[in-house]
Amino acid sequence: MASSSNKRTRIQGINRGIILEAALEVFSTYGFRGSTIDQIAEKAGMSKPNLLYYFPRKEDIYVTVLEDTLEDWLTPFRHIDPEGDPVEELRKYIALKMELSASKPESSRLFANEILHGAPAIQDFLKTNLKRLVDEKAGVILRWIDEGRLAPVDPYHLIFMIWATTQHYADFDVQIRAILPEQTVRPAFFDDATDSILSILLNGIKPR
Amino acid sequence: MASSSNKRTRIQGINRGIILEAALEVFSTYGFRGSTIDQIAEKAGMSKPNLLYYFPRKEDIYVTVLEDTLEDWLTPFRHIDPEGDPVEELRKYIALKMELSASKPESSRLFANEILHGAPAIQDFLKTNLKRLVDEKAGVILRWIDEGRLAPVDPYHLIFMIWATTQHYADFDVQIRAILPEQTVRPAFFDDATDSILSILLNGIKPR
DNA sequence: GAAAAACTTGACTGAATGGTCAAAATGTAG
DNA sequence: CTACATTTTGACCATTCAGTCAAGTTTTTC
């Protein structure tokens, strides 16, 4: 939670953190419109006016939570190393994304919900920061392909595919749990999923 | 739209169809909680009480739209032919799903939103009908693998991967448009995406 | 073409909910 | 310990919105 601390007073630091944590849970479950300030306040253990003392509008809470989680999600992407071994770099990236889906599914769902509804709060961010970052990494992948170290695939679609697959396990969790045989959803489940994805994806892009 | 016609009177058939069409647009854009009956009524060109004459509760409209679209999405899955060539069957399935994502993104988004929020309206369907169907198709894939006609991959994760990737192009459309270079989002765009996905996925599961 | 059935709607109600306010409680600095 | 700033909350307000109702209009039936 990036912007929760380093605030004016001690109490503000603490309470903003509590609020943002509660808000992430609520917003990711019910969406922006479906969540109420009362709900968040209750989960945060404070009165509604008190919560509004820290974040004057519902939207302020939402945007703050969203921005905080965006960074979490982009960090592994930033760390793809142009100097590393292509297959190994992508393996690391996919594994990290899967770990995130396992450990922070709420963040993934919050983000998915925002995009699904037209990204009203982060359209700008997508078109500038995110686009720049993706263009850069797509360039790296393209270079790898030119050097014959990856099969010739469209780098953008490869990136989308990795995002889609890894985040699916957080976003569509309910569906997956409904379908999979009960005993499959055990602690090692995410490891199995990661292995399967890696097997298919990496074999799909190894130079041939 | 399955349940829109074959109703009591002529007018009911017409108006239920109009309402469901409007509702799909509105619900898929704003989610259940974020949509208002007034919005749907306006888009359908009738008064709110009139709309409520056909569907007494907001939830009735929602559930009907959702059920109608579920069938659309499952039909191609049902058509995977155990007697066909594995790679060819999966190619056909993926291509069909991509066409659906291109032609009916609203349906995909409606479904994604429902799952994202815990599938309150279709949990039952997922655990019975859908699970049964997926188990069956997973069995088919497993047989193909045993016969050495596909690489040994977990059939469930393969299915999830196909769903995740193909539906991503409908659900995360805003993000994709924000990232891709403008001229890329042209009519042939979905064909390119399909080719890329097929290239990676099929190479990932061809017997080796 | 008249009676009945089906359809349509303006005006309304009650509950939910985002946000305000003023006063009380608590924390902090000197 | 006192004055000041910060934090907390009960009571309240305005708006939105799902759903009702009674009275009208149109369509169907015989």
CSV table of C-alpha atoms (C1' of nucleotides) in Angstrom, one decimal:
chain,number,residue,atom,x,y,z
A,1,MET,CA,0.0,0.0,0.0
A,2,ALA,CA,2.1,2.8,-1.3
A,3,SER,CA,0.3,6.1,-0.4
A,4,SER,CA,-1.1,4.9,2.9
A,5,SER,CA,1.8,5.9,5.1
A,6,ASN,CA,4.0,9.1,4.9
A,7,LYS,CA,1.1,11.3,5.7
A,8,ARG,CA,0.8,14.3,8.0
A,9,THR,CA,0.1,12.8,11.4
A,10,ARG,CA,0.6,9.4,13.0
A,11,ILE,CA,-3.1,8.8,13.3
A,12,GLN,CA,-3.7,9.7,9.6
A,13,GLY,CA,-1.1,7.3,8.5
A,14,ILE,CA,-2.7,4.5,10.5
A,15,ASN,CA,-6.3,5.2,9.6
A,16,ARG,CA,-5.7,5.9,5.9
A,17,GLY,CA,-4.1,2.4,5.8
A,18,ILE,CA,-7.0,0.8,7.5
A,19,ILE,CA,-9.5,2.5,5.2
A,20,LEU,CA,-7.6,1.5,2.0
A,21,GLU,CA,-7.4,-2.1,3.1
A,22,ALA,CA,-11.1,-2.3,3.9
A,23,ALA,CA,-11.9,-0.4,0.7
A,24,LEU,CA,-9.9,-2.8,-1.5
A,25,GLU,CA,-11.9,-5.7,-0.1
A,26,VAL,CA,-15.2,-4.1,-0.6
A,27,PHE,CA,-14.6,-2.5,-4.0
A,28,SER,CA,-13.1,-5.6,-5.4
A,29,THR,CA,-16.1,-7.6,-4.3
A,30,TYR,CA,-19.0,-5.3,-5.3
A,31,GLY,CA,-17.5,-2.8,-7.7
A,32,PHE,CA,-17.5,0.9,-7.4
A,33,ARG,CA,-21.2,1.5,-7.8
A,34,GLY,CA,-22.1,-1.6,-5.8
A,35,SER,CA,-20.1,-0.6,-2.7
A,36,THR,CA,-21.3,1.7,-0.1
A,37,ILE,CA,-19.3,4.0,2.2
A,38,ASP,CA,-21.1,2.5,5.2
A,39,GLN,CA,-19.8,-0.9,4.2
A,40,ILE,CA,-16.2,0.3,4.0
A,41,ALA,CA,-16.6,2.3,7.2
A,42,GLU,CA,-17.9,-0.8,9.1
A,43,LYS,CA,-15.2,-3.0,7.8
A,44,ALA,CA,-12.6,-0.3,8.8
A,45,GLY,CA,-14.2,-0.1,12.2
A,46,MET,CA,-15.1,3.6,12.1
A,47,SER,CA,-18.1,5.8,11.5
A,48,LYS,CA,-19.0,7.1,8.0
A,49,PRO,CA,-18.3,10.7,8.8
A,50,ASN,CA,-15.0,9.7,10.2
A,51,LEU,CA,-14.0,7.9,7.1
A,52,LEU,CA,-15.1,10.9,5.0
A,53,TYR,CA,-12.8,13.0,7.2
A,54,TYR,CA,-9.9,11.2,5.6
A,55,PHE,CA,-11.3,10.8,2.1
A,56,PRO,CA,-13.9,13.5,1.3
A,57,ARG,CA,-15.5,11.6,-1.5
A,58,LYS,CA,-16.2,7.9,-2.3
A,59,GLU,CA,-14.3,8.4,-5.5
A,60,ASP,CA,-11.2,9.5,-3.7
A,61,ILE,CA,-10.9,6.2,-1.8
A,62,TYR,CA,-11.5,4.3,-5.0
A,63,VAL,CA,-8.9,6.1,-7.0
A,64,THR,CA,-6.3,5.8,-4.3
A,65,VAL,CA,-6.8,2.1,-3.9
A,66,LEU,CA,-6.7,1.6,-7.6
A,67,GLU,CA,-3.5,3.6,-8.1
A,68,ASP,CA,-1.8,1.7,-5.2
A,69,THR,CA,-2.6,-1.7,-6.7
A,70,LEU,CA,-1.6,-0.7,-10.2
A,71,GLU,CA,2.0,-0.3,-9.2
A,72,ASP,CA,2.0,-3.8,-7.6
A,73,TRP,CA,0.9,-5.3,-10.9
A,74,LEU,CA,3.3,-3.5,-13.1
A,75,THR,CA,6.4,-4.1,-11.0
A,76,PRO,CA,7.1,-7.6,-12.2
A,77,PHE,CA,6.6,-6.4,-15.8
A,78,ARG,CA,9.1,-3.7,-15.4
A,79,HIS,CA,11.6,-6.3,-14.2
A,80,ILE,CA,11.7,-8.2,-17.5
A,81,ASP,CA,15.4,-8.0,-18.3
A,82,PRO,CA,16.4,-7.3,-21.9
A,83,GLU,CA,19.8,-8.8,-21.1
A,84,GLY,CA,18.5,-12.0,-19.7
A,85,ASP,CA,17.6,-15.3,-21.4
A,86,PRO,CA,14.3,-14.8,-23.2
A,87,VAL,CA,12.6,-18.0,-22.1
A,88,GLU,CA,13.9,-17.7,-18.6
A,89,GLU,CA,12.8,-14.1,-18.3
A,90,LEU,CA,9.3,-14.9,-19.4
A,91,ARG,CA,9.1,-17.9,-17.2
A,92,LYS,CA,10.0,-15.7,-14.2
A,93,TYR,CA,7.5,-13.1,-15.2
A,94,ILE,CA,4.6,-15.6,-15.6
A,95,ALA,CA,5.4,-17.3,-12.3
A,96,LEU,CA,5.5,-13.9,-10.5
A,97,LYS,CA,2.2,-12.9,-12.0
A,98,MET,CA,0.6,-16.2,-10.9
A,99,GLU,CA,2.0,-15.7,-7.4
A,100,LEU,CA,0.3,-12.3,-7.4
A,101,SER,CA,-3.0,-13.8,-8.5
A,102,ALA,CA,-2.8,-16.2,-5.7
A,103,SER,CA,-1.8,-13.8,-3.0
A,104,LYS,CA,-3.7,-10.7,-4.0
A,105,PRO,CA,-6.7,-11.7,-6.0
A,106,GLU,CA,-8.7,-8.6,-4.8
A,107,SER,CA,-6.2,-6.3,-6.5
A,108,SER,CA,-6.7,-8.2,-9.7
A,109,ARG,CA,-10.4,-8.1,-9.5
A,110,LEU,CA,-10.5,-4.4,-8.7
A,111,PHE,CA,-8.4,-3.8,-11.8
A,112,ALA,CA,-10.5,-6.1,-14.0
A,113,ASN,CA,-13.7,-4.5,-12.8
A,114,GLU,CA,-12.3,-1.0,-13.7
A,115,ILE,CA,-11.3,-2.0,-17.2
A,116,LEU,CA,-14.5,-4.0,-17.8
A,117,HIS,CA,-16.5,-0.8,-17.1
A,118,GLY,CA,-14.5,1.3,-19.5
A,119,ALA,CA,-11.7,2.3,-17.2
A,120,PRO,CA,-13.3,5.7,-16.3
A,121,ALA,CA,-10.7,6.4,-13.6
A,122,ILE,CA,-7.5,5.2,-15.4
A,123,GLN,CA,-8.0,5.7,-19.1
A,124,ASP,CA,-5.3,8.3,-19.1
A,125,PHE,CA,-2.9,6.1,-17.3
A,126,LEU,CA,-3.4,3.3,-19.8
A,127,LYS,CA,-2.9,5.5,-22.8
A,128,THR,CA,0.3,7.1,-21.5
A,129,ASN,CA,2.3,5.3,-18.8
A,130,LEU,CA,1.1,1.8,-19.5
A,131,LYS,CA,1.3,2.1,-23.3
A,132,ARG,CA,4.8,3.5,-23.0
A,133,LEU,CA,5.9,0.6,-20.8
A,134,VAL,CA,4.3,-2.1,-23.0
A,135,ASP,CA,5.8,-0.6,-26.2
A,136,GLU,CA,9.2,-0.8,-24.5
A,137,LYS,CA,8.8,-4.4,-23.5
A,138,ALA,CA,7.3,-5.4,-26.9
A,139,GLY,CA,10.5,-3.9,-28.4
A,140,VAL,CA,12.6,-6.2,-26.2
A,141,ILE,CA,10.6,-9.2,-27.2
A,142,LEU,CA,10.9,-8.2,-30.9
A,143,ARG,CA,14.6,-8.0,-30.5
A,144,TRP,CA,14.7,-11.5,-29.0
A,145,ILE,CA,12.7,-12.8,-31.9
A,146,ASP,CA,15.0,-11.1,-34.5
A,147,GLU,CA,18.0,-12.8,-32.7
A,148,GLY,CA,16.2,-16.1,-33.2
A,149,ARG,CA,15.9,-16.7,-29.5
A,150,LEU,CA,12.1,-16.8,-29.6
A,151,ALA,CA,9.6,-18.1,-32.2
A,152,PRO,CA,8.2,-15.3,-34.4
A,153,VAL,CA,5.0,-14.2,-32.5
A,154,ASP,CA,3.4,-10.8,-32.2
A,155,PRO,CA,4.8,-9.4,-29.0
A,156,TYR,CA,1.7,-7.5,-28.1
A,157,HIS,CA,-0.5,-10.5,-28.3
A,158,LEU,CA,2.0,-12.6,-26.4
A,159,ILE,CA,1.8,-10.0,-23.6
A,160,PHE,CA,-2.0,-9.9,-23.7
A,161,MET,CA,-2.0,-13.7,-23.5
A,162,ILE,CA,0.2,-13.8,-20.4
A,163,TRP,CA,-1.9,-11.1,-18.7
A,164,ALA,CA,-5.2,-12.8,-19.7
A,165,THR,CA,-4.1,-16.3,-18.5
A,166,THR,CA,-2.5,-15.3,-15.2
A,167,GLN,CA,-5.1,-12.9,-14.1
A,168,HIS,CA,-7.9,-15.3,-15.1
A,169,TYR,CA,-7.0,-17.4,-12.0
A,170,ALA,CA,-7.8,-14.4,-9.7
A,171,ASP,CA,-10.7,-12.8,-11.7
A,172,PHE,CA,-12.6,-16.0,-12.5
A,173,ASP,CA,-11.8,-17.8,-9.3
A,174,VAL,CA,-15.4,-18.6,-8.6
A,175,GLN,CA,-15.8,-20.3,-11.9
A,176,ILE,CA,-12.6,-22.3,-11.5
A,177,ARG,CA,-13.6,-23.4,-8.1
A,178,ALA,CA,-17.1,-24.4,-9.3
A,179,ILE,CA,-15.6,-26.5,-12.1
A,180,LEU,CA,-12.6,-28.2,-10.7
A,181,PRO,CA,-12.9,-31.4,-8.7
A,182,GLU,CA,-13.0,-30.4,-5.0
A,183,GLN,CA,-9.7,-32.0,-4.0
A,184,THR,CA,-7.9,-30.1,-6.8
A,185,VAL,CA,-8.3,-26.8,-5.1
A,186,ARG,CA,-5.7,-27.5,-2.5
A,187,PRO,CA,-2.6,-25.5,-1.5
A,188,ALA,CA,-0.5,-26.7,-4.4
A,189,PHE,CA,-3.2,-25.7,-6.8
A,190,PHE,CA,-1.6,-22.5,-8.0
A,191,ASP,CA,1.7,-24.4,-8.5
A,192,ASP,CA,-0.1,-26.9,-10.8
A,193,ALA,CA,-1.7,-24.1,-12.7
A,194,THR,CA,1.6,-22.3,-13.1
A,195,ASP,CA,3.3,-25.5,-14.4
A,196,SER,CA,0.5,-26.1,-16.9
A,197,ILE,CA,0.6,-22.5,-18.2
A,198,LEU,CA,4.3,-22.5,-18.4
A,199,SER,CA,4.4,-25.8,-20.2
A,200,ILE,CA,2.0,-24.6,-22.9
A,201,LEU,CA,3.2,-21.0,-23.3
A,202,LEU,CA,6.9,-21.6,-23.2
A,203,ASN,CA,6.6,-24.5,-25.7
A,204,GLY,CA,4.5,-22.2,-27.8
A,205,ILE,CA,7.2,-19.6,-28.1
A,206,LYS,CA,10.4,-21.5,-28.0
A,207,PRO,CA,12.4,-21.0,-31.2
A,208,ARG,CA,11.6,-23.7,-33.7
B,1,MET,CA,-31.9,-14.2,-27.9
B,2,ALA,CA,-33.5,-17.5,-26.9
B,3,SER,CA,-36.3,-16.7,-24.5
B,4,SER,CA,-37.4,-13.4,-26.2
B,5,SER,CA,-39.9,-14.9,-28.6
B,6,ASN,CA,-42.4,-17.8,-28.1
B,7,LYS,CA,-44.3,-15.8,-25.5
B,8,ARG,CA,-48.0,-15.3,-24.9
B,9,THR,CA,-48.9,-12.5,-27.2
B,10,ARG,CA,-47.4,-10.9,-30.2
B,11,ILE,CA,-46.6,-7.7,-28.4
B,12,GLN,CA,-45.0,-9.5,-25.5
B,13,GLY,CA,-42.7,-11.3,-27.9
B,14,ILE,CA,-41.6,-8.0,-29.5
B,15,ASN,CA,-41.2,-6.0,-26.3
B,16,ARG,CA,-39.4,-8.6,-24.3
B,17,GLY,CA,-36.9,-8.8,-27.1
B,18,ILE,CA,-36.4,-5.1,-27.2
B,19,ILE,CA,-36.0,-4.9,-23.4
B,20,LEU,CA,-33.5,-7.7,-23.3
B,21,GLU,CA,-31.4,-6.1,-26.0
B,22,ALA,CA,-31.4,-2.8,-24.2
B,23,ALA,CA,-30.7,-4.5,-20.9
B,24,LEU,CA,-27.7,-6.4,-22.3
B,25,GLU,CA,-26.1,-3.2,-23.4
B,26,VAL,CA,-26.7,-1.4,-20.1
B,27,PHE,CA,-25.9,-4.3,-17.8
B,28,SER,CA,-22.7,-5.1,-19.6
B,29,THR,CA,-21.5,-1.5,-19.4
B,30,TYR,CA,-22.4,-0.6,-15.9
B,31,GLY,CA,-22.9,-4.0,-14.1
B,32,PHE,CA,-26.1,-5.0,-12.2
B,33,ARG,CA,-25.8,-2.5,-9.4
B,34,GLY,CA,-24.6,0.3,-11.6
B,35,SER,CA,-27.5,0.0,-14.0
B,36,THR,CA,-30.9,1.6,-13.5
B,37,ILE,CA,-34.3,0.5,-14.7
B,38,ASP,CA,-34.8,4.0,-16.1
B,39,GLN,CA,-31.7,3.6,-18.2
B,40,ILE,CA,-32.9,0.4,-19.7
B,41,ALA,CA,-36.4,1.7,-20.2
B,42,GLU,CA,-35.1,4.7,-22.0
B,43,LYS,CA,-32.8,2.7,-24.3
B,44,ALA,CA,-35.8,0.4,-24.9
B,45,GLY,CA,-38.0,3.4,-25.8
B,46,MET,CA,-40.7,2.8,-23.2
B,47,SER,CA,-41.7,4.0,-19.7
B,48,LYS,CA,-40.3,2.4,-16.6
B,49,PRO,CA,-43.7,1.0,-15.4
B,50,ASN,CA,-44.2,-0.5,-18.8
B,51,LEU,CA,-40.9,-2.3,-18.6
B,52,LEU,CA,-41.8,-3.5,-15.2
B,53,TYR,CA,-45.0,-4.8,-16.6
B,54,TYR,CA,-42.9,-7.3,-18.6
B,55,PHE,CA,-40.2,-8.0,-16.0
B,56,PRO,CA,-41.6,-7.3,-12.5
B,57,ARG,CA,-38.1,-7.0,-10.9
B,58,LYS,CA,-34.8,-5.7,-12.0
B,59,GLU,CA,-33.3,-9.0,-11.2
B,60,ASP,CA,-35.7,-10.8,-13.6
B,61,ILE,CA,-34.3,-8.9,-16.5
B,62,TYR,CA,-30.8,-9.5,-15.5
B,63,VAL,CA,-31.1,-13.2,-15.0
B,64,THR,CA,-32.9,-13.6,-18.3
B,65,VAL,CA,-30.3,-11.8,-20.2
B,66,LEU,CA,-27.5,-13.7,-18.5
B,67,GLU,CA,-29.1,-17.1,-19.2
B,68,ASP,CA,-29.7,-16.2,-22.8
B,69,THR,CA,-26.0,-15.3,-23.3
B,70,LEU,CA,-24.7,-18.3,-21.5
B,71,GLU,CA,-26.0,-20.6,-24.1
B,72,ASP,CA,-24.3,-18.6,-26.9
B,73,TRP,CA,-21.0,-19.0,-25.1
B,74,LEU,CA,-21.3,-22.7,-24.5
B,75,THR,CA,-22.5,-23.8,-27.9
B,76,PRO,CA,-19.0,-23.8,-29.6
B,77,PHE,CA,-17.6,-25.7,-26.6
B,78,ARG,CA,-20.3,-28.3,-27.0
B,79,HIS,CA,-19.3,-28.8,-30.6
B,80,ILE,CA,-15.8,-30.0,-29.9
B,81,ASP,CA,-15.9,-33.3,-31.6
B,82,PRO,CA,-14.2,-36.3,-29.8
B,83,GLU,CA,-13.9,-38.0,-33.2
B,84,GLY,CA,-12.2,-35.1,-34.9
B,85,ASP,CA,-8.5,-34.3,-35.2
B,86,PRO,CA,-7.4,-32.8,-31.8
B,87,VAL,CA,-5.4,-29.9,-33.1
B,88,GLU,CA,-8.0,-29.1,-35.7
B,89,GLU,CA,-10.9,-29.3,-33.2
B,90,LEU,CA,-9.1,-26.9,-30.8
B,91,ARG,CA,-8.2,-24.6,-33.7
B,92,LYS,CA,-11.8,-24.4,-34.7
B,93,TYR,CA,-13.0,-23.8,-31.1
B,94,ILE,CA,-10.5,-21.0,-30.5
B,95,ALA,CA,-11.3,-19.3,-33.7
B,96,LEU,CA,-15.1,-19.5,-32.9
B,97,LYS,CA,-14.6,-18.1,-29.5
B,98,MET,CA,-12.6,-15.2,-30.9
B,99,GLU,CA,-15.3,-14.5,-33.4
B,100,LEU,CA,-17.8,-14.4,-30.5
B,101,SER,CA,-15.5,-12.0,-28.6
B,102,ALA,CA,-15.5,-9.7,-31.7
B,103,SER,CA,-19.2,-9.9,-32.5
B,104,LYS,CA,-20.7,-10.0,-29.0
B,105,PRO,CA,-18.3,-8.4,-26.6
B,106,GLU,CA,-21.2,-7.2,-24.4
B,107,SER,CA,-22.2,-10.8,-23.7
B,108,SER,CA,-18.7,-11.6,-22.7
B,109,ARG,CA,-18.5,-8.6,-20.4
B,110,LEU,CA,-21.8,-9.3,-18.8
B,111,PHE,CA,-20.6,-12.8,-18.0
B,112,ALA,CA,-17.2,-11.6,-16.8
B,113,ASN,CA,-18.9,-9.1,-14.5
B,114,GLU,CA,-21.1,-11.7,-13.0
B,115,ILE,CA,-18.2,-14.1,-12.2
B,116,LEU,CA,-16.1,-11.3,-10.9
B,117,HIS,CA,-18.7,-10.4,-8.4
B,118,GLY,CA,-19.0,-14.0,-7.1
B,119,ALA,CA,-21.6,-15.3,-9.6
B,120,PRO,CA,-24.5,-14.7,-7.3
B,121,ALA,CA,-27.0,-15.5,-10.0
B,122,ILE,CA,-25.4,-18.5,-11.7
B,123,GLN,CA,-23.3,-20.2,-9.1
B,124,ASP,CA,-25.7,-23.2,-9.3
B,125,PHE,CA,-25.4,-23.4,-13.1
B,126,LEU,CA,-21.6,-23.3,-12.8
B,127,LYS,CA,-21.5,-26.2,-10.3
B,128,THR,CA,-23.9,-28.4,-12.2
B,129,ASN,CA,-24.3,-27.9,-15.9
B,130,LEU,CA,-21.0,-26.2,-16.7
B,131,LYS,CA,-19.0,-28.5,-14.5
B,132,ARG,CA,-20.6,-31.6,-16.1
B,133,LEU,CA,-19.8,-30.2,-19.6
B,134,VAL,CA,-16.2,-29.3,-18.8
B,135,ASP,CA,-15.6,-32.6,-17.1
B,136,GLU,CA,-16.8,-34.3,-20.3
B,137,LYS,CA,-14.6,-32.3,-22.6
B,138,ALA,CA,-11.6,-32.6,-20.3
B,139,GLY,CA,-12.1,-36.4,-20.6
B,140,VAL,CA,-12.0,-36.0,-24.4
B,141,ILE,CA,-8.7,-34.1,-24.2
B,142,LEU,CA,-7.3,-36.6,-21.8
B,143,ARG,CA,-8.1,-39.4,-24.3
B,144,TRP,CA,-6.4,-37.4,-27.0
B,145,ILE,CA,-3.3,-37.1,-24.9
B,146,ASP,CA,-3.3,-40.8,-24.0
B,147,GLU,CA,-3.4,-41.6,-27.7
B,148,GLY,CA,-0.3,-39.4,-28.1
B,149,ARG,CA,-2.2,-36.9,-30.3
B,150,LEU,CA,-1.6,-33.9,-28.0
B,151,ALA,CA,1.3,-33.0,-25.6
B,152,PRO,CA,0.6,-34.0,-22.0
B,153,VAL,CA,-1.0,-31.0,-20.5
B,154,ASP,CA,-3.7,-30.7,-17.8
B,155,PRO,CA,-6.9,-30.5,-19.8
B,156,TYR,CA,-8.6,-28.2,-17.3
B,157,HIS,CA,-5.9,-25.6,-17.3
B,158,LEU,CA,-5.8,-25.8,-21.1
B,159,ILE,CA,-9.5,-25.0,-21.2
B,160,PHE,CA,-9.1,-22.2,-18.8
B,161,MET,CA,-6.3,-20.8,-20.8
B,162,ILE,CA,-8.4,-20.8,-24.0
B,163,TRP,CA,-11.3,-19.1,-22.2
B,164,ALA,CA,-9.0,-16.6,-20.5
B,165,THR,CA,-7.3,-15.6,-23.7
B,166,THR,CA,-10.2,-15.4,-26.1
B,167,GLN,CA,-12.5,-13.6,-23.7
B,168,HIS,CA,-9.7,-11.2,-22.8
B,169,TYR,CA,-10.2,-9.5,-26.1
B,170,ALA,CA,-13.8,-8.7,-25.3
B,171,ASP,CA,-13.5,-8.0,-21.6
B,172,PHE,CA,-10.3,-5.9,-21.6
B,173,ASP,CA,-11.0,-4.2,-24.9
B,174,VAL,CA,-10.5,-0.7,-23.4
B,175,GLN,CA,-7.0,-1.7,-22.2
B,176,ILE,CA,-6.1,-3.3,-25.5
B,177,ARG,CA,-7.2,-0.2,-27.5
B,178,ALA,CA,-5.3,2.1,-25.2
B,179,ILE,CA,-2.1,0.1,-25.6
B,180,LEU,CA,-2.1,-0.9,-29.3
B,181,PRO,CA,-0.8,1.5,-31.9
B,182,GLU,CA,-3.8,3.2,-33.4
B,183,GLN,CA,-3.6,1.7,-36.8
B,184,THR,CA,-3.4,-1.8,-35.4
B,185,VAL,CA,-7.1,-1.6,-34.3
B,186,ARG,CA,-8.4,-2.0,-37.8
B,187,PRO,CA,-11.0,-4.5,-39.1
B,188,ALA,CA,-8.4,-7.3,-39.5
B,189,PHE,CA,-7.3,-6.8,-35.9
B,190,PHE,CA,-9.2,-9.8,-34.6
B,191,ASP,CA,-7.8,-12.0,-37.3
B,192,ASP,CA,-4.3,-11.0,-36.3
B,193,ALA,CA,-5.1,-11.7,-32.7
B,194,THR,CA,-6.6,-15.1,-33.6
B,195,ASP,CA,-3.5,-16.0,-35.6
B,196,SER,CA,-1.1,-15.1,-32.8
B,197,ILE,CA,-3.1,-17.0,-30.2
B,198,LEU,CA,-3.4,-20.0,-32.4
B,199,SER,CA,0.3,-20.0,-33.2
B,200,ILE,CA,1.3,-20.0,-29.6
B,201,LEU,CA,-1.4,-22.3,-28.2
B,202,LEU,CA,-1.3,-24.9,-30.9
B,203,ASN,CA,2.5,-25.1,-30.9
B,204,GLY,CA,2.3,-25.3,-27.1
B,205,ILE,CA,0.1,-28.4,-27.2
B,206,LYS,CA,1.2,-30.3,-30.4
B,207,PRO,CA,2.6,-33.7,-29.5
B,208,ARG,CA,6.4,-33.6,-29.1
C,1,DG,C1',-68.5,-2.6,-33.1
C,2,DA,C1',-68.8,-3.4,-28.2
C,3,DA,C1',-66.9,-5.8,-24.3
C,4,DA,C1',-62.9,-7.7,-22.5
C,5,DA,C1',-58.1,-8.3,-22.2
C,6,DA,C1',-53.8,-6.5,-22.8
C,7,DC,C1',-50.8,-2.7,-22.7
C,8,DT,C1',-49.1,2.0,-21.3
C,9,DT,C1',-47.9,5.7,-18.2
C,10,DG,C1',-47.8,10.0,-14.9
C,11,DA,C1',-47.5,10.6,-10.3
C,12,DC,C1',-46.2,8.7,-6.3
C,13,DT,C1',-43.8,6.1,-2.1
C,14,DG,C1',-40.2,4.3,0.8
C,15,DA,C1',-35.7,2.8,1.4
C,16,DA,C1',-30.9,3.3,0.5
C,17,DT,C1',-27.1,6.1,0.3
C,18,DG,C1',-23.6,10.0,-0.6
C,19,DG,C1',-22.4,13.7,1.8
C,20,DT,C1',-22.9,17.8,5.6
C,21,DC,C1',-22.6,19.9,10.1
C,22,DA,C1',-21.9,21.2,14.6
C,23,DA,C1',-20.7,19.7,18.8
C,24,DA,C1',-18.1,16.4,21.6
C,25,DA,C1',-13.9,13.7,22.6
C,26,DT,C1',-9.2,13.0,22.2
C,27,DG,C1',-4.4,14.0,21.3
C,28,DT,C1',-0.4,17.2,21.3
C,29,DA,C1',2.8,21.1,22.2
C,30,DG,C1',4.7,24.3,25.4
D,1,DC,C1',-1.9,21.6,33.0
D,2,DT,C1',-3.7,24.4,29.6
D,3,DA,C1',-4.7,26.0,25.0
D,4,DC,C1',-4.9,24.6,20.5
D,5,DA,C1',-5.3,21.2,16.7
D,6,DT,C1',-6.9,17.0,15.3
D,7,DT,C1',-10.1,13.3,15.3
D,8,DT,C1',-14.7,11.3,16.0
D,9,DT,C1',-19.7,10.9,15.6
D,10,DG,C1',-25.0,11.4,16.0
D,11,DA,C1',-28.4,13.6,13.6
D,12,DC,C1',-29.6,15.3,9.5
D,13,DC,C1',-30.4,16.5,4.4
D,14,DA,C1',-31.0,15.8,-0.6
D,15,DT,C1',-30.9,12.7,-4.2
D,16,DT,C1',-31.4,8.5,-6.5
D,17,DC,C1',-33.9,4.6,-7.6
D,18,DA,C1',-36.7,0.1,-7.3
D,19,DG,C1',-41.1,-0.7,-7.3
D,20,DT,C1',-46.6,0.6,-6.9
D,21,DC,C1',-51.0,2.2,-8.4
D,22,DA,C1',-54.9,3.8,-10.5
D,23,DA,C1',-56.4,5.7,-14.5
D,24,DG,C1',-56.1,5.9,-19.4
D,25,DT,C1',-55.2,3.8,-24.3
D,26,DT,C1',-54.8,0.2,-27.6
D,27,DT,C1',-55.5,-4.4,-29.2
D,28,DT,C1',-58.0,-8.6,-29.5
D,29,DT,C1',-62.1,-11.4,-29.4
D,30,DC,C1',-66.6,-12.6,-30.6
